[in-house]
Every structure is written in C-alpha cells, then in structure tokens.
Amino acid sequence: MNLKTSLFLAFHSIKRGNKGTLFMTILIMTLAYVNLVFVSSIFGGIVQAINNEAINNQYSNIVITPAVNNIYIKKNHAEQRLSSLPGVQAVATHYVNQAIIKYDKNRDGNDIQKGRWTIKSINPKQEEKVTDIYKSMVAGSYLKATDRNQIILGRDISGAYGSDLEYLSLGVKVGDQVDVYFSNGVKRTYTVKGIFKTKNTQVNQSAFITKGEMESVLRVYNRSSEILVKTKNISSEGMVIREIRRSGFKTEDIKKWSALMGFTSGASKSFDMISIILGAIGTIVAGITIFIIIFVSVVNKRKQIGILKAIGMREGTIVAYFVIQALFYGLVGVLLGISLILFVVRPLFISNPLDFPVGWVSLKITFNIIKISNISLLSAALIGGFFPAYKGAKRSILNSIWG
Amino acid sequence: MSLIKISNLSKTYQSNGLSTPVLHQVSFEINEQEFVTIMGPSGSGKTTLMHILGFLERQSTGDYKFKGKNVENFDDNYLAKLRNEEVGFVFQAFNLLPRTTVLDNVKLPLLYSKKKNHDLLARKALESVGLGSRLNYYTNQISGGEKQRVAIARALVTNPAVIFADEPTGNLDSKSGNTVLYLLQQLNKQGRTIILVTHEAETANHAKRIIKIKDGAIISDQAVHKRVFATANTELIK
Ligand SMILES: Nc1ncnc2c1ncn2[C@@H]1O[C@H](COP(=O)(O)OP(=O)(O)O)[C@@H](O)[C@H]1O
Ligand SMILES: [Mg+2]
C-alpha cells in the first residue's frame, strides 16, 4: 500500500468528481452526526432537568431523616452544627406532617373540597439558601419568619396555574381560608398567602407553613423531621456525608439526592437505551450511505481501477484510495456536525431551553457523547467504504478494463 | 541478454464450467533491445499472450522466466511492482484516465515509483512524443493520435525494460498510426525492447523480428528482411 498515492488519487477524485454528489454526501454525514449527538444530548438534558428540579426544589444535595423508630432528629442546634462542616453551603430543617386540608368555599358546610397532603415547615430565610421555592411563587407571596396563620400551597393543591391534578385540587385562590387537620388531631385555619409552581410534581403537591407555627402545632422544639444539606459542589457530597456522620449524626438516615431519585435513574437507563438504538440506526444509515456512494464510485471507476492496476498499483493502494474518500466524507461530516452543534444548536438551546413538564430541557453535550459519535461515524465511513473498495480492487485487471 | 523466455506456455480460460484453450505450448525467447512483432489473425491469442508477458495475467501451464527469474514464484504485489517498473503498456483503446490532464496521466505511474522529479520526467516523456504543448489539456480535448502518444509517454516515463503495444495503430488514421510506429522505432533505437502485437503485415514489418501465431500456436519466428521505417511526422520535428 502506498498512502501518498492513495491520498493523491482520493483527493483528485473528490476534486474532479460531481459537486452535487459531494455536497449531498457531506450533508448526509453532517446530519447523521448532528443526529447522533443531538439524541444523546437531549436525553441527557431531560435527565439533567429532572435532577436539577429535584436538587433545586426538593432534596438539595443531602437529606438527613430520623434514625429507625424515631419520629424526629433529636439534635440540638443541628443547623449551626451542620452549617459549619467543610463543604456545606447551607442547611434547612423541616418538620413534615401528613395533614388534611379542607376548603369550604361558601363557609356553609356544603361542597367542601378536601384532601390529604404533605405539609412541611420551613424557616423562610434559611430555606431560600437551600431551595428555590421562594422563586417559584405564581400568585401571592412567600412566607416570612413571623407568619403564623399563613400557608403557601403547591399549585396541585390549590388548582389552576396549569395543574396536572385539577380534579383533586381544592380550587382555592390567594386570600382564601383553609382548615388544616394535622395528624396529631390539631386543627388550624390558615389564609392562603401564596401559591407556588415548580416542575417537580411532588413539590407541587405540598404546602408550607413557618417553623414557629409548626412547633406550636406539634408542641416540639428544636427538632426536625428532615434536614436538607446543600453542598458547595455536587462532587463533594460523599465527603460531606462522612463529615456529617463524624460530627455526631451516627444513627440517622443520610442519603444523597440521587439515591432518592428511583424514577429518574430508571428513566435515565431507558433514555440511554433509546439513544443507543437511535444512534445505532443513524450510524447504520450513515454507513449504508457511504457504502452506496463508494459502491457507485467503484463501479464508475472500474476501468480506471483496471488501468491503475495495469500500471502497477497494488490492491491495497486502491482500497485505501476509496477508503480515504469515505473517511474524508465522514471527517468533514464530523467537523461540520461539531460546528453546527457547538455554534448553532447548542447556543439556540441555551437561549431557548425546551419547556418540558419535568423541567427546562437544554442539550447536555458531554465529551463522551462527542467521542462516541466521532468513533461511530468514522467507523461507519470506514466499514461502509471498505467493502465496495475491496471488492472493486480484487477484480481482475482485464475484467476491469475490458468488461 | 535474455529478457523474456517462455517454454511450453499454455493458457486455458475457465468460465461457467466451460474451458477455452487459447495458447498451446508456446516457446520463444526475446532478448534486450529487440523489436518483436507478435502477429496473427484476430482471435489467435496475441492479446492473451501479451497480457501474460506483461504480468497482467498468469499462464495455466509452462514456464515464464523474466530476466532469468521464474514469474510463477512472484506474488500479486510483486507482479504489480514489475508492471510499474519493468514494463509499459500501450493499448489499442488508449486507456487514459478521463477528467485528468495529459500531464497527470503521464505522472500517474511515477506516483508509485521511488523516482524524484515527477513533473520533469513526465514533461520530458511528453516532449519526446511531441506533446510538450498539450500538458494541461484534458484527455477528452485531444485527438486519437495524440491520445496514443500520451499512452506511449505514460508507458516510457518509468524507463521500463520493455514496452508492450497491443494494436496501437488499430484505432488511428494512417498518418497518426505512422507517427506511433515512428516513435516505437525511435524508442527501440534508443535501446528499449519493444513487443508489438498486430494482425496487419504492413505494421508488423516495422519490427526486426516477427513471431506468427495461429490458433494459439507459433507457426513461424523469423527476422524481417525488408524492414519498413516510419517517417517522422512534421508535427513531431519542432
Ligand atoms: N477472459 C476470457 N475468457 C474466455 N475466453 C477468452 C478470454 N479472453 C480471450 N478469450 C478467447 O481467447 C481467444 C484469443 O483471444 P485474444 O487473445 O484476445 O486474441 P487476439 O488478440 O489474437 O485477437 C479468443 O477466442 C477469445 O474469445
Ligand atoms: Mg487482440
């Protein structure tokens, strides 16, 4: 094989060949590549959106819940102790209660709407440092630390604001009064101060009151049902968990957000499967395209191949001559595809993320996706180009030249 | 010195269970600097013989020694190397690459050789066949006679030991054909071995020796007594 000769012939052939065919081939390769990267990245983006919603509105990074058989985490000054640990950004403590919320629109005992939901207590200022609930108010306003007879509701409790569970909701508006029956039998009446809407259904089905109010309902102090710990960065979660354990939380249940996301890790596996299947189909289509292009080229150049062999070119050189063309198409497809993805598609998605029910979805383009896509497309070109080239080069010289 | 020596060489084509015997027990020897015509009627096996001698095909049985070495022992890649370095072909149908310039066609065999100065060698070869002014023409922009001269330039650019010409004048008018024969005689005068295949007696007589074959067997092998010398065409003398 003589690579220099193959290169010369390949580029001579590309230069002298039909420009329309060249354009179409490169277009197909480019689109195949964009498709490969896009499919994987959009699924990655969906999973990331779901994760972001869970981190930002529900779990933050680490969730501490009571030890087995305990109702509360019994640690005095838990917030201060946890906040001072290395790697910890902020801490929020919650009381959690399953309560029945009733709404009697006309206050006449008729047409009462009710349901059982999770009510959590928050320290509003603390909570702002850990979750984005305060940013998610769609009506009314967020809680203040001193609020006592106020409640804020997720949109799936209140209804409206695009609620997915309209028929189960109360149909209340800001300013309406609701009766809350806590699990310990205490009943309180609250004014709806605000309604929030996140992209996390579980959060949208919960309500918040202040910590002071909850402690007066439950008659406990300095306890919590769950503690959310926000870390400075996601990679230090494991380290922070070890620090929490060491600081005295020996028997409590401590989990990362990801361990609590059973649904998305399942979805994530399915998405991976789908992107592998779609990617494989895209790669095969690209390979077949190359195969056809090179096959036609070999058939058209049958006589030329014969002449080249007659003047002393080896079969390997001729195979390389066509394979280089195939790789050239693949490589240009990769380069144009990467440019298109990085300079057009990605900026477009960053400035206009897709509004999915699970969150704002952008493309999650990773180095790994790029690497796998490059390898896939170039392998498709290599294999698609090799077979017709090999077959063409193997034909006998006289057969090629004369018939 | 002996360049080509074949003994009892036979060729039988096999296709679809049908075997076609084409050459029967052919033996001869060709020395360096000879100008030999292989002559015979159409279908007598001349082209087949030339293809075997030029390493484009292998014989079925018998011996072929090139420069004293048995060709049967060479693998396909080595035969490719021999075709590139030791022989040049001129075909009746020219067989130039389309959409390629005259100069690039002649440079083609050099791509594969270790020789330097491809451009210069190709230009010299083209000047020697009188085509110094057609270097950048595409092969579809020149006449048949010119095409055949490009083919001759391509055949001699690697400085091969032998040039095979299979009915090189077959597709040409007599004036262009005469030019081609003149060039072959000039090349032979310069010391190159020429093997010309033709069915025309007039063309055959331009050589120094004629091997006549009929139905795949040699019927005579004689020196030419009244050799014809092609005259230089005016367009070549510039
Ligand atoms: N590839 C082939 N398969 C079968 N028969 C062939 C093949 N090539 C040539 N022949 C036969 O061999 C005979 C000699 O052909 P060829 O060598 O071309 O003769 P010439 O050049 O003298 O006209 C012809 O009868 C031809 O049909
Ligand atoms: Mg013939």
mmCIF file of N, CA and C and ligand atoms in Angstrom, chain B residues 46-48 92 166-167 197, ligand 2:
data_model
loop_
_atom_site.group_PDB
_atom_site.id
_atom_site.type_symbol
_atom_site.label_atom_id
_atom_site.label_comp_id
_atom_site.label_asym_id
_atom_site.label_seq_id
_atom_site.Cartn_x
_atom_site.Cartn_y
_atom_site.Cartn_z
ATOM 1 N N LYS B 46 -3.092 -13.459 -29.490
ATOM 2 C CA LYS B 46 -1.990 -12.490 -29.362
ATOM 3 C C LYS B 46 -2.111 -11.673 -28.069
ATOM 4 N N THR B 47 -3.313 -11.138 -27.868
ATOM 5 C CA THR B 47 -3.515 -10.276 -26.696
ATOM 6 C C THR B 47 -3.324 -11.061 -25.402
ATOM 7 N N THR B 48 -3.861 -12.284 -25.405
ATOM 8 C CA THR B 48 -3.691 -13.136 -24.222
ATOM 9 C C THR B 48 -2.207 -13.339 -23.929
ATOM 10 N N GLN B 92 -4.749 -0.570 -27.644
ATOM 11 C CA GLN B 92 -5.482 -0.067 -28.801
ATOM 12 C C GLN B 92 -6.470 1.032 -28.366
ATOM 13 N N ASP B 166 -0.295 -3.171 -27.912
ATOM 14 C CA ASP B 166 -1.304 -4.083 -28.466
ATOM 15 C C ASP B 166 -2.159 -3.348 -29.486
ATOM 16 N N GLU B 167 -1.935 -3.634 -30.767
ATOM 17 C CA GLU B 167 -2.651 -2.960 -31.856
ATOM 18 C C GLU B 167 -2.687 -1.449 -31.635
ATOM 19 N N VAL B 197 2.022 -6.021 -30.924
ATOM 20 C CA VAL B 197 1.029 -7.013 -31.309
ATOM 21 C C VAL B 197 0.173 -6.431 -32.416
HETATM 22 MG MG MG C 2 -6.153 -8.682 -29.512
#
